[in-house]
PDB file of C-alpha atoms and ligand atoms in Angstrom:
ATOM      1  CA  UNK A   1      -1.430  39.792  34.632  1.00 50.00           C
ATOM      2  CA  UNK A   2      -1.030  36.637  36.679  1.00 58.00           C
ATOM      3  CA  UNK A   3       0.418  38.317  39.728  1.00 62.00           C
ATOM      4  CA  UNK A   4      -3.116  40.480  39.128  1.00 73.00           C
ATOM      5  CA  UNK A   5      -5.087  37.340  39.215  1.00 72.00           C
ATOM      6  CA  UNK A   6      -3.344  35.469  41.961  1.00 72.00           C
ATOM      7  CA  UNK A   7      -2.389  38.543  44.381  1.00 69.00           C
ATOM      8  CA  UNK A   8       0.093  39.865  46.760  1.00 67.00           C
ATOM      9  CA  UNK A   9       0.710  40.816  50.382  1.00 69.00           C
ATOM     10  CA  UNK A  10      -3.848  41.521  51.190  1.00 72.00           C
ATOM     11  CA  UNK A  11      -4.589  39.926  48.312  1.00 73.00           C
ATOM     12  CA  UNK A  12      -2.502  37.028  48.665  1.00 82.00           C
ATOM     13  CA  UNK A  13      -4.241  33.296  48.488  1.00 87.00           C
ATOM     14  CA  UNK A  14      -3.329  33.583  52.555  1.00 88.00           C
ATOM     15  CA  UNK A  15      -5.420  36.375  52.810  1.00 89.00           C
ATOM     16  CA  UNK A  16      -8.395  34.528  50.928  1.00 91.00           C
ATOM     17  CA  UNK A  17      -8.122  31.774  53.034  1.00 94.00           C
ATOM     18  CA  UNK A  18      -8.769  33.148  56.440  1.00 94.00           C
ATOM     19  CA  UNK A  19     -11.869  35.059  54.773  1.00 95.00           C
ATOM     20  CA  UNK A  20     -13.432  31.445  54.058  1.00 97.00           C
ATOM     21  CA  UNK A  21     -12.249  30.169  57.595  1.00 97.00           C
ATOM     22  CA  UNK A  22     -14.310  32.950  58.636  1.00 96.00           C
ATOM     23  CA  UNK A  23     -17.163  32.048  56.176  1.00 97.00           C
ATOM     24  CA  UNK A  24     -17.329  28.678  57.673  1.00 97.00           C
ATOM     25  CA  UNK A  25     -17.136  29.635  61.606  1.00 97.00           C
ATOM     26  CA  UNK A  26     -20.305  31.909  60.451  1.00 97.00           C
ATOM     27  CA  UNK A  27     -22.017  29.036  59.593  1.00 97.00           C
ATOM     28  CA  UNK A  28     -20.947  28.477  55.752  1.00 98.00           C
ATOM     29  CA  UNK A  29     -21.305  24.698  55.251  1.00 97.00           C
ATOM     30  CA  UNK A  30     -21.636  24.077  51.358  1.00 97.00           C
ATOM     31  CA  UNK A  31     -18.199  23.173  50.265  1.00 97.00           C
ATOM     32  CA  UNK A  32     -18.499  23.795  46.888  1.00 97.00           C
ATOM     33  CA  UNK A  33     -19.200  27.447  47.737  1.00 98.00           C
ATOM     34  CA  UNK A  34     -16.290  28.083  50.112  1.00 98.00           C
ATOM     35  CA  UNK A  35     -14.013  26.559  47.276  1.00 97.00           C
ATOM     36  CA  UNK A  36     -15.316  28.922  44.788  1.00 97.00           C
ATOM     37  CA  UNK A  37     -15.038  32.039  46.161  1.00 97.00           C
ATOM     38  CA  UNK A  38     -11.581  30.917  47.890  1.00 96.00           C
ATOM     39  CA  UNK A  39     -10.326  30.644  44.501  1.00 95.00           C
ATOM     40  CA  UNK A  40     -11.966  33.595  43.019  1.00 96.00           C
ATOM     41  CA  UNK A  41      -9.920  36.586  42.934  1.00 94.00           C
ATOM     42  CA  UNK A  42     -12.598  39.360  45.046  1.00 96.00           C
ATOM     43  CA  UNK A  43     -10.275  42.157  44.827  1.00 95.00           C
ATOM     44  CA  UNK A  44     -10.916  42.052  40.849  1.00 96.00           C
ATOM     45  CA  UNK A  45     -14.001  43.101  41.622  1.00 97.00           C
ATOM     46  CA  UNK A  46     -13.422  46.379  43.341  1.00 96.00           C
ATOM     47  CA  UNK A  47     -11.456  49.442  42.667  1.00 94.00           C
ATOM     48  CA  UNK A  48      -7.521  49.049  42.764  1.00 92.00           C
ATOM     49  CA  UNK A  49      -7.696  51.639  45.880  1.00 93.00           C
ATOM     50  CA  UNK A  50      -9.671  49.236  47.441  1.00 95.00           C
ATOM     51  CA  UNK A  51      -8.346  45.570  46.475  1.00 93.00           C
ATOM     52  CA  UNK A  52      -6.563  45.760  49.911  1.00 91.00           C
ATOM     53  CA  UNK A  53      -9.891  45.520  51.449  1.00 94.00           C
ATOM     54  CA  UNK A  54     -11.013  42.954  49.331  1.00 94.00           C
ATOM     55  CA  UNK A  55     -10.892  40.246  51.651  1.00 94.00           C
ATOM     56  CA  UNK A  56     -12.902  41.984  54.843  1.00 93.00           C
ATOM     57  CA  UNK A  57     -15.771  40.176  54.940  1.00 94.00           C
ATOM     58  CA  UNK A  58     -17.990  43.920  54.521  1.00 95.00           C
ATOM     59  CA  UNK A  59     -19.198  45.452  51.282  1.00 95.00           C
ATOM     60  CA  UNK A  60     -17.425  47.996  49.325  1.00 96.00           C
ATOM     61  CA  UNK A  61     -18.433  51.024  46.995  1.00 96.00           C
ATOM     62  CA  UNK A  62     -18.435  50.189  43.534  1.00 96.00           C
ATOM     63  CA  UNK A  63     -19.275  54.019  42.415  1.00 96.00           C
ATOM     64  CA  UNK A  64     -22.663  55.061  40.796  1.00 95.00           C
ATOM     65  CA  UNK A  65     -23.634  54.731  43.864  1.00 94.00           C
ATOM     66  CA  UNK A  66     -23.948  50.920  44.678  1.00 96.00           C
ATOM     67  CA  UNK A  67     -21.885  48.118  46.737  1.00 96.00           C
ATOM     68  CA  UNK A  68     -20.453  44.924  45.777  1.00 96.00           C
ATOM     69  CA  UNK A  69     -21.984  42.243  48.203  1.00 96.00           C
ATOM     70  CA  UNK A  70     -20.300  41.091  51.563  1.00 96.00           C
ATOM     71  CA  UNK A  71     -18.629  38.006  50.912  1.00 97.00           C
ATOM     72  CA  UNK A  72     -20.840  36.016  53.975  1.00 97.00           C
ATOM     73  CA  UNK A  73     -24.093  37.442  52.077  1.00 97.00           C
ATOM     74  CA  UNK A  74     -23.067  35.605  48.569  1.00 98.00           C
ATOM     75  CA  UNK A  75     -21.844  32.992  50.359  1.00 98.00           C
ATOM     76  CA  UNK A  76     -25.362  32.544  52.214  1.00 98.00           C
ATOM     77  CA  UNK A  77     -27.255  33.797  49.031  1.00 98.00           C
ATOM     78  CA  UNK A  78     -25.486  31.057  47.097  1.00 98.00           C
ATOM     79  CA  UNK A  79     -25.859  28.045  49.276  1.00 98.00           C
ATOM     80  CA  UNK A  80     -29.414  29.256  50.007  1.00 98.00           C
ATOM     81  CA  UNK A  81     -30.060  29.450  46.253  1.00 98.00           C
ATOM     82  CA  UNK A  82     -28.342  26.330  45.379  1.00 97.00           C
ATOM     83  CA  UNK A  83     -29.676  23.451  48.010  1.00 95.00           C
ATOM     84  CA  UNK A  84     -32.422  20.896  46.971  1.00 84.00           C
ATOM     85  CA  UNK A  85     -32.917  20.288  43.227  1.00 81.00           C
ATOM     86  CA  UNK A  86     -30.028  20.644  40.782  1.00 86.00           C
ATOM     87  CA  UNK A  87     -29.931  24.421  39.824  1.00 89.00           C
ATOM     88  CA  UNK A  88     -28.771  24.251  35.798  1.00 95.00           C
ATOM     89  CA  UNK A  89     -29.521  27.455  34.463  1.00 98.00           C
ATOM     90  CA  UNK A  90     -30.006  30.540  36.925  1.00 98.00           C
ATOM     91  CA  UNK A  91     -30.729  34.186  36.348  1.00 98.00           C
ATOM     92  CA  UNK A  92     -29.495  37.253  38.865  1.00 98.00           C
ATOM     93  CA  UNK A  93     -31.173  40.461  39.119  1.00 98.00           C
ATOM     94  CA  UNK A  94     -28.055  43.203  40.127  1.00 98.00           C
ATOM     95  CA  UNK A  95     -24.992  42.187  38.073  1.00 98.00           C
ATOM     96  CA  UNK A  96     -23.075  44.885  40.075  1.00 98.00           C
ATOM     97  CA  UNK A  97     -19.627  44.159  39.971  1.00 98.00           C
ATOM     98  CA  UNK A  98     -20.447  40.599  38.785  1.00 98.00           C
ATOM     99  CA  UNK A  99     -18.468  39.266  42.122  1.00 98.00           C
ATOM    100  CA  UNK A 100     -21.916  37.241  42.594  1.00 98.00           C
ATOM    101  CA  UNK A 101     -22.351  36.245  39.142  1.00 98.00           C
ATOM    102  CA  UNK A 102     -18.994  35.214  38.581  1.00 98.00           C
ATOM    103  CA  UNK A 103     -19.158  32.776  41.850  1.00 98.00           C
ATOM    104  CA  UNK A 104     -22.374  31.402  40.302  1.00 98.00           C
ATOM    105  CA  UNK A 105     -20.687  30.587  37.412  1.00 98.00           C
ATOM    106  CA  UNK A 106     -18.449  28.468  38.588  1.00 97.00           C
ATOM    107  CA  UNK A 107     -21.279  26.785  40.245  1.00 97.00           C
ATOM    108  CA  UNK A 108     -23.920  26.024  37.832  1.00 98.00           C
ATOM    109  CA  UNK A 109     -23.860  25.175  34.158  1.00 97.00           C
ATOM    110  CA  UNK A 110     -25.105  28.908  32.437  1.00 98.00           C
ATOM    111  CA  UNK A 111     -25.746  32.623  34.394  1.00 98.00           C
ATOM    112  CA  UNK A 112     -28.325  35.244  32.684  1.00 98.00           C
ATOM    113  CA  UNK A 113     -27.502  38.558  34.706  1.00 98.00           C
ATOM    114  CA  UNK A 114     -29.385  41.909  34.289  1.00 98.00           C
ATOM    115  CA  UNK A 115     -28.106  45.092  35.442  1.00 98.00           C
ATOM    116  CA  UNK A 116     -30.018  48.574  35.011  1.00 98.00           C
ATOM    117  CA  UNK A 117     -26.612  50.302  35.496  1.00 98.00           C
ATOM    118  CA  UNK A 118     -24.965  50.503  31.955  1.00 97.00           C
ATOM    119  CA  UNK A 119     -20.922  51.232  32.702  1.00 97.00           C
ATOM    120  CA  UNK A 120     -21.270  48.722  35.823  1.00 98.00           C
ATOM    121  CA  UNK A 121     -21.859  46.115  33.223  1.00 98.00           C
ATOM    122  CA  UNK A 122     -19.741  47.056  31.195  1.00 98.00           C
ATOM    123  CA  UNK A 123     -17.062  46.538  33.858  1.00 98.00           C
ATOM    124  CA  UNK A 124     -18.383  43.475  34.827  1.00 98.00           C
ATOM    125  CA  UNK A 125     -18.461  42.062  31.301  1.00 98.00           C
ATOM    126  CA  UNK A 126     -14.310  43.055  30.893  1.00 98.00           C
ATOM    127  CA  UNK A 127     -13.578  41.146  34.260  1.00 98.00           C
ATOM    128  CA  UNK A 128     -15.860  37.882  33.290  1.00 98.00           C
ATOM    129  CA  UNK A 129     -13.410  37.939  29.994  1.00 97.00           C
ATOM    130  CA  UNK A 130     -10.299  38.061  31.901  1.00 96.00           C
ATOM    131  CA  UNK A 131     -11.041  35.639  33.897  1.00 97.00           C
ATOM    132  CA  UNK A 132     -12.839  33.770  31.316  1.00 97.00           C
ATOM    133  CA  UNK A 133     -16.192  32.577  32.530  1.00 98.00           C
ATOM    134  CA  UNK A 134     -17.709  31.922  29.210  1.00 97.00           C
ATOM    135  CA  UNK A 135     -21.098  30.781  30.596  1.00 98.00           C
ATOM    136  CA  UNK A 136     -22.720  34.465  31.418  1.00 98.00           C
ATOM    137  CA  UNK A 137     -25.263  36.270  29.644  1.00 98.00           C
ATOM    138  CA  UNK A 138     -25.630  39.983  30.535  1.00 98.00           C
ATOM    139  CA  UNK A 139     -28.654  42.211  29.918  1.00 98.00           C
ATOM    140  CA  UNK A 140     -28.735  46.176  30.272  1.00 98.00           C
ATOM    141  CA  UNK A 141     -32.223  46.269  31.639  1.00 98.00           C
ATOM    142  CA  UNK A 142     -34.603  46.761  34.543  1.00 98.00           C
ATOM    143  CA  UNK A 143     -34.450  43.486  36.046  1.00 98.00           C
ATOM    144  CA  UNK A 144     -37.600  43.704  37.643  1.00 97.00           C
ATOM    145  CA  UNK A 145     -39.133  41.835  34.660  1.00 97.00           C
ATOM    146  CA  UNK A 146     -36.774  38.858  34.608  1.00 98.00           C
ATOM    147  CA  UNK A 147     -35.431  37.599  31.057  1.00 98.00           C
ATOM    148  CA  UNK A 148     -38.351  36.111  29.436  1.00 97.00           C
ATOM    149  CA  UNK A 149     -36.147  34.962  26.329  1.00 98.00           C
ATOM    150  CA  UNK A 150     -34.551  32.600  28.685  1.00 98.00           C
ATOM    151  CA  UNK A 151     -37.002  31.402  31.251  1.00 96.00           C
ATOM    152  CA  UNK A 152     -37.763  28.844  32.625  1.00 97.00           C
ATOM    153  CA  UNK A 153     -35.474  29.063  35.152  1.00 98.00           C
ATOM    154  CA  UNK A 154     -34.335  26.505  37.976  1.00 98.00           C
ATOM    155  CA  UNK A 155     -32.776  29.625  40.772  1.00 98.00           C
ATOM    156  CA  UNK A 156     -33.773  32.836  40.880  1.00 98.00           C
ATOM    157  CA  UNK A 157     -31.197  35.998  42.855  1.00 98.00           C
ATOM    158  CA  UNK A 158     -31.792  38.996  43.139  1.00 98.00           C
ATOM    159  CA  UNK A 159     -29.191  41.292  44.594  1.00 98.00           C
ATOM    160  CA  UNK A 160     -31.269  44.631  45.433  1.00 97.00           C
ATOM    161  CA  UNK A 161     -33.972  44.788  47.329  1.00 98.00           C
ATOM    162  CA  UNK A 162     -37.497  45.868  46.109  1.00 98.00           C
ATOM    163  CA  UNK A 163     -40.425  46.965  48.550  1.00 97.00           C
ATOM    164  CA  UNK A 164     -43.007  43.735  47.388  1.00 97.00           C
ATOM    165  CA  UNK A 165     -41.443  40.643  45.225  1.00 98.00           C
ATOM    166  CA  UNK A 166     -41.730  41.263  41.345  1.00 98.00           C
ATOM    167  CA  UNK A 167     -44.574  39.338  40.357  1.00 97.00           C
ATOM    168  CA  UNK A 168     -42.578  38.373  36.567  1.00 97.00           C
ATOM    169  CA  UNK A 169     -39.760  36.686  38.523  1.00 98.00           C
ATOM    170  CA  UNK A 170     -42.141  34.186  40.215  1.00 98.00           C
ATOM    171  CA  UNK A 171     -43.564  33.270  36.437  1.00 97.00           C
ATOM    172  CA  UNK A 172     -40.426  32.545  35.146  1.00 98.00           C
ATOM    173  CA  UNK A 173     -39.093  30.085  37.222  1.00 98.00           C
ATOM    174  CA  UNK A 174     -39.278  26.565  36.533  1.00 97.00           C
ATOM    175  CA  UNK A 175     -41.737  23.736  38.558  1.00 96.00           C
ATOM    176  CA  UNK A 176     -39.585  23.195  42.025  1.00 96.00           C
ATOM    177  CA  UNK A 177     -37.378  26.484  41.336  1.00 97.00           C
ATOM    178  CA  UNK A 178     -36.411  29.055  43.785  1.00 98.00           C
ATOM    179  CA  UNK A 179     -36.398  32.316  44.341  1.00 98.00           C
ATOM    180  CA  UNK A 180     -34.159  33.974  46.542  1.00 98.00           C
ATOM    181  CA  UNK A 181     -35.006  38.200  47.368  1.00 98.00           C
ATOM    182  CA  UNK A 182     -33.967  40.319  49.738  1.00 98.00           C
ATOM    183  CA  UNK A 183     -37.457  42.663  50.516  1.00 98.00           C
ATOM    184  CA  UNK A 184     -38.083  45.445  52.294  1.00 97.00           C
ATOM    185  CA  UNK A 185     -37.281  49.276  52.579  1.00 91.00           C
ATOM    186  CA  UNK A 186     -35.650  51.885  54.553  1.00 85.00           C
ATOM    187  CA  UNK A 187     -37.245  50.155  57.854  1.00 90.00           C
ATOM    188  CA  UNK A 188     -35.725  47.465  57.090  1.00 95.00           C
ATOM    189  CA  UNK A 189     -35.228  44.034  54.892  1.00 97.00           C
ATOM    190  CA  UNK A 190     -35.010  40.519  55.247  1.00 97.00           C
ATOM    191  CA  UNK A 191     -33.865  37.539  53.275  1.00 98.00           C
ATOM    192  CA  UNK A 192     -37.017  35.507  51.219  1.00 98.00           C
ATOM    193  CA  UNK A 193     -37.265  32.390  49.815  1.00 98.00           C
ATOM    194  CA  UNK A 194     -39.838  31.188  47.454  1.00 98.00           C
ATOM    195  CA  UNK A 195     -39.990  27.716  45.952  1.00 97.00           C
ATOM    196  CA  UNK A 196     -42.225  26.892  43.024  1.00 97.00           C
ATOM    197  CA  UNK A 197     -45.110  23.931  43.541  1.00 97.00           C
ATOM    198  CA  UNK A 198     -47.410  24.167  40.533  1.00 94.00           C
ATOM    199  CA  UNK A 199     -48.810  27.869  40.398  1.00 91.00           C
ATOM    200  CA  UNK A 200     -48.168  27.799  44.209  1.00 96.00           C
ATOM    201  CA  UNK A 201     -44.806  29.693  45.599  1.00 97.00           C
ATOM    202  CA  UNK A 202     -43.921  28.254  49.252  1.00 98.00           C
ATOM    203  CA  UNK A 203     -42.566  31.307  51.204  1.00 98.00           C
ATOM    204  CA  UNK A 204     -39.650  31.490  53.708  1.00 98.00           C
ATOM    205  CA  UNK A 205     -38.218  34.405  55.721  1.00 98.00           C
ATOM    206  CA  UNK A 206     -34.754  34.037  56.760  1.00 96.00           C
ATOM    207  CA  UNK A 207     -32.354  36.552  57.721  1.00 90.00           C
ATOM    208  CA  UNK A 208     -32.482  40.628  58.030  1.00 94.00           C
ATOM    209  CA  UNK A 209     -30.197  41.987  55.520  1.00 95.00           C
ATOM    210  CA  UNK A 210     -28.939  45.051  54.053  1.00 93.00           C
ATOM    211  CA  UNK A 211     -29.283  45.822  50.585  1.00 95.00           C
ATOM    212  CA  UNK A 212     -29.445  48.672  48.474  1.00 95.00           C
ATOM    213  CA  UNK A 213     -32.801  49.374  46.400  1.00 96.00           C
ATOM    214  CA  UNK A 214     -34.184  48.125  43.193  1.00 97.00           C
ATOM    215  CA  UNK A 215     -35.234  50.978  41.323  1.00 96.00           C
ATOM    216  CA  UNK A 216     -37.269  50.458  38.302  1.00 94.00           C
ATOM    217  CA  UNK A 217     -35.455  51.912  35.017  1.00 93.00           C
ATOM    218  CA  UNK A 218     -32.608  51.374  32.771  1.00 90.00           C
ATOM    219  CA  UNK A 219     -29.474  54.134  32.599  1.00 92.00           C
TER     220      UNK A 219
HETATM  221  N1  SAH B 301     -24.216  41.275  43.152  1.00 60.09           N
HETATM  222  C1  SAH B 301     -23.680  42.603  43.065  1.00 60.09           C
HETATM  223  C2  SAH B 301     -24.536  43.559  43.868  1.00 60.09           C
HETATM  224  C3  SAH B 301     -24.407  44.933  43.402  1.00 60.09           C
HETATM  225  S1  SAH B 301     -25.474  46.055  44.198  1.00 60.09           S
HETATM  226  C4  SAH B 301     -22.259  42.634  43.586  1.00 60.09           C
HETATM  227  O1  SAH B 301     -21.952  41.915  44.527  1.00 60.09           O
HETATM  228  O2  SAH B 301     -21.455  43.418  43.066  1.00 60.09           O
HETATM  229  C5  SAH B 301     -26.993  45.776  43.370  1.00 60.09           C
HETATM  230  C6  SAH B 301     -27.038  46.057  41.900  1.00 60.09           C
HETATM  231  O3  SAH B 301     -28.414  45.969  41.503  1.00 60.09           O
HETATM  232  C7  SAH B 301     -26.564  47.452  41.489  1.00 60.09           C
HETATM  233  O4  SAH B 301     -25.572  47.338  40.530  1.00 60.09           O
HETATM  234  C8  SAH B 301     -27.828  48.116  40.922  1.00 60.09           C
HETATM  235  O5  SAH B 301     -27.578  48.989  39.848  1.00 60.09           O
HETATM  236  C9  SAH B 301     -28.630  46.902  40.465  1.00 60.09           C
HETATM  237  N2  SAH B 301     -30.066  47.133  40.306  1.00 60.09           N
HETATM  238  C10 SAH B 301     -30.906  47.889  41.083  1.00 60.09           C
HETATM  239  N3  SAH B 301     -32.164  47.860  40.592  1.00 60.09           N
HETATM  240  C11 SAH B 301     -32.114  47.066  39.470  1.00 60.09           C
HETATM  241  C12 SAH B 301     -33.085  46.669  38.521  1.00 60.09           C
HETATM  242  N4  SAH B 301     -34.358  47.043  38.587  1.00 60.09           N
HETATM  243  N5  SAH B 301     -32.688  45.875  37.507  1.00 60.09           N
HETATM  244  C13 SAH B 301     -31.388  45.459  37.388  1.00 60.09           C
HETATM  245  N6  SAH B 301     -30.424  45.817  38.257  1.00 60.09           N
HETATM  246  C14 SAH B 301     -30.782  46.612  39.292  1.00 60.09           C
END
């Protein structure tokens, strides 16, 4: 189990560490997120046929078909998410392989996660216990209406894209919260951020990214 957790030859802590030198010379600059995800163990998150390849900063199949994230998106996803006010409680739309979610959780004091996929959380759920992050909430739902029991909340991510933002995720965050949403379709997306003033939501558009689809629906 611990050689699991800590790695060997491509999964090695060596290995890890030139993917976060890498991080950085792409313009990674919050510390507490390199140190996170240097110490998280990425290739827990993937098939064992691909934990060699856990460390390439590129995403990876993670079957039904969807992708665990590329580590420089989280990283930029997470910094993004997590600059100005303190973010305390945060909700993700797209548990996945719970990579994201479990590099939140080290990050910020509780993690509500949705995912519409039902045996992707489950998988997610099992690697959260062995590594025992004990501050996550999962939901099997369409994400695309938040998790009202739970709002307000201080950081909204959302780790699919949808064509236009879901309206529900705007309500439930709290006064100076963010939102950050990839947005777009096939012709392409880019990265959004919305901040909460009031019943105002300052918009920014950052990056073009890749994601794959929300898609309304729980299976
Ligand atoms: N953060 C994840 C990303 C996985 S891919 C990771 O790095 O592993 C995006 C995930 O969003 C997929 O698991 C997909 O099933 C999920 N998803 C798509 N539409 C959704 C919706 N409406 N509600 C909840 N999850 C959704």
């Amino acid at each position: 189990m611990t050689t699991k957790i800590s790695g060997i030859g491509m999964t090695s802590q060596r290995t890890r560490d030139r993917l976060i030198v890498r991080l950085q010379q792409q313009g990674i600059k919050n510390l507490d997120v390199l140190e996170v995800m240097k110490n998280l163990p990425r290739h827990l998150f993937v098939d064992e046929a691909l934990a060699s390849r856990a460390y390439e900063d590129t995403a990876l199949p993670i079957g039904h078909a969807q992708t665990i994230s590329q580590p420089f998106t989280v990283a930029r996803m997470t910094e993004i998410l997590l600059e100005g006010l303190p973010k305390k409680k945060v909700l993700e739309v797209g548990t996945g392989s719970g990579y994201q979610t479990a590099v939140l959780s080290r990050l910020v004091d509780r993690v509500f996660s949705v995912e519409r996929i039902s045996p992707l959380q489950n998988q997610a759920r099992e690697r959260f216990y062995q590594l025992q992050l004990n501050n996550i909430k999962l939901k099997h739902s369409d994400g695309s209406w938040g998790w009202s029991e739970h709002e307000l909340y201080d950081g909204i991510i959302v780790t699919c894209a949808p064509e236009e933002i879901p309206q529900e995720l705007l309500h439930q965050l709290t006064e100076g919260g963010r939102l950050v949403i990839p947005v777009g379709g096939s012709t392409g997306q880019s990265l959004h951020v919305l901040d909460r003033h009031g019943n105002t939501f300052e918009e920014t558009i950052l990056d073009p990214v890749s994601f794959v689809p929300l898609l309304s629906g729980a299976i």
